[in-house]
């Protein structure tokens, strides 16, 4: 409680309240995560940029008629993975558009030409290839997933993720960012979190901030994530990601969330969520690293020495040494981690053969497999 208000009812916190909120959130982070802040060295594999959805903020998506629309071939996947492997990456982040073959015959044909009917079958085989041919470990970010799809992907990946983004139905209406986006239905997204929980998949989710959601929508989404985690225990991290406006999209002129809005959301997330859930914010979408640390984060997510952030290509990754210095200046030490957090390195959560690979790759590089 701050000035007799419950902290998460503060739609318009004044700067004094915000400061108090941040201090509390920082304490929670300190007590659970200590002074270690982590990141995952990854290579990004945008398996396809075609998608059956058309989110109003997304420049990653390409219509099949666009000459830039593509599905990566085995050889380009292989080339990317090998280059990442050589640069010491541990994670292969497969991030892709959702089931384009169900909407566009042209996408279905491109997939057929590679010998597949369903994009997720191709994804499974590419994950299998990654495990067989490289030292990298797949993390799958393919949007909504059914139980069958999760069962299919679990043996070939260490962890999976999908941004819940928001539970607001308003965003689905005509003129909203999720109009004509069947996979952004809050019901389907919650179902995906549930499906992953049932099958004990270490899972990443998160909120996209500034796409037209209300403050209450954010609280509702955080509470829903926490509830699902209480039932299944599988949410290893929550990302609080700020919307970036992109020229050429429907949301090109929408104002991006300001730093106070982000800090308030981060602090509330840290106070609302189970302390064991890692709180992540991408380091390339804003310049306020010290403030973010103060507001309770303990992780920067994936950083790539090789590939750009294909979803926000205009936002370069920070130099890892520079980021480490910002952390040190605030009393934290930056450490590399695996795509799976230490608590989830058990055979219920990860296929036994993948666990061995994870532990081996951590040992070789002196990574964190336990937090002190
Ligand atoms: O480079 C990015 N990595 C993204 N990642 C990867 C993330 O940064 C980490 O590499 C993984 O979460 C591993 O912990 C996501 C992973 C998910 O499961 C769900 C959503 C995202 C979103 C992004 C993203 O927008 N850009
Ligand atoms: C990988 C995640 O990236 C997010 N995403 C897609 N477009 C943008 C944007 N313009 N700004 C910030 N995040 C975005 C989506 O939430 C997706 O789930
Ligand atoms: S954000 Fe994901 S679901 Fe939305 S259009 Fe882009 S690729 Fe498709």
Short mmCIF file of C-alpha atoms and ligand atoms in Angstrom, two decimals, residues 57 141 163 165 208 241-244 246 311-312, ligand 2:
data_model
loop_
_atom_site.label_atom_id
_atom_site.label_comp_id
_atom_site.label_asym_id
_atom_site.label_seq_id
_atom_site.Cartn_x
_atom_site.Cartn_y
_atom_site.Cartn_z
CA UNK A 57 2.36 -2.98 -35.33
CA UNK A 141 8.46 -18.81 -30.41
CA UNK A 163 3.83 -13.33 -25.71
CA UNK A 165 0.57 -9.52 -25.19
CA UNK A 208 3.34 -5.91 -25.16
CA UNK A 241 8.20 -5.37 -24.05
CA UNK A 242 7.54 -1.81 -25.19
CA UNK A 243 5.74 -1.26 -28.49
CA UNK A 244 7.94 0.37 -31.15
CA UNK A 246 7.19 1.47 -37.37
CA UNK A 311 11.07 -8.12 -35.17
CA UNK A 312 12.62 -4.75 -34.31
C1 LIG B 2 8.03 -11.61 -30.71
C2 LIG B 2 7.09 -10.56 -30.25
O1 LIG B 2 7.46 -9.29 -30.74
C3 LIG B 2 6.35 -8.44 -30.53
N1 LIG B 2 6.30 -7.39 -31.54
C4 LIG B 2 5.86 -7.43 -32.81
N2 LIG B 2 5.91 -6.20 -33.35
C5 LIG B 2 6.39 -5.35 -32.40
C6 LIG B 2 6.65 -3.94 -32.35
N3 LIG B 2 6.39 -3.12 -33.37
N4 LIG B 2 7.15 -3.44 -31.22
C7 LIG B 2 7.42 -4.22 -30.16
N5 LIG B 2 7.19 -5.54 -30.14
C8 LIG B 2 6.67 -6.11 -31.25
C9 LIG B 2 5.11 -9.34 -30.52
O2 LIG B 2 4.52 -9.29 -29.25
C10 LIG B 2 5.65 -10.72 -30.73
O3 LIG B 2 4.98 -11.72 -30.00
#
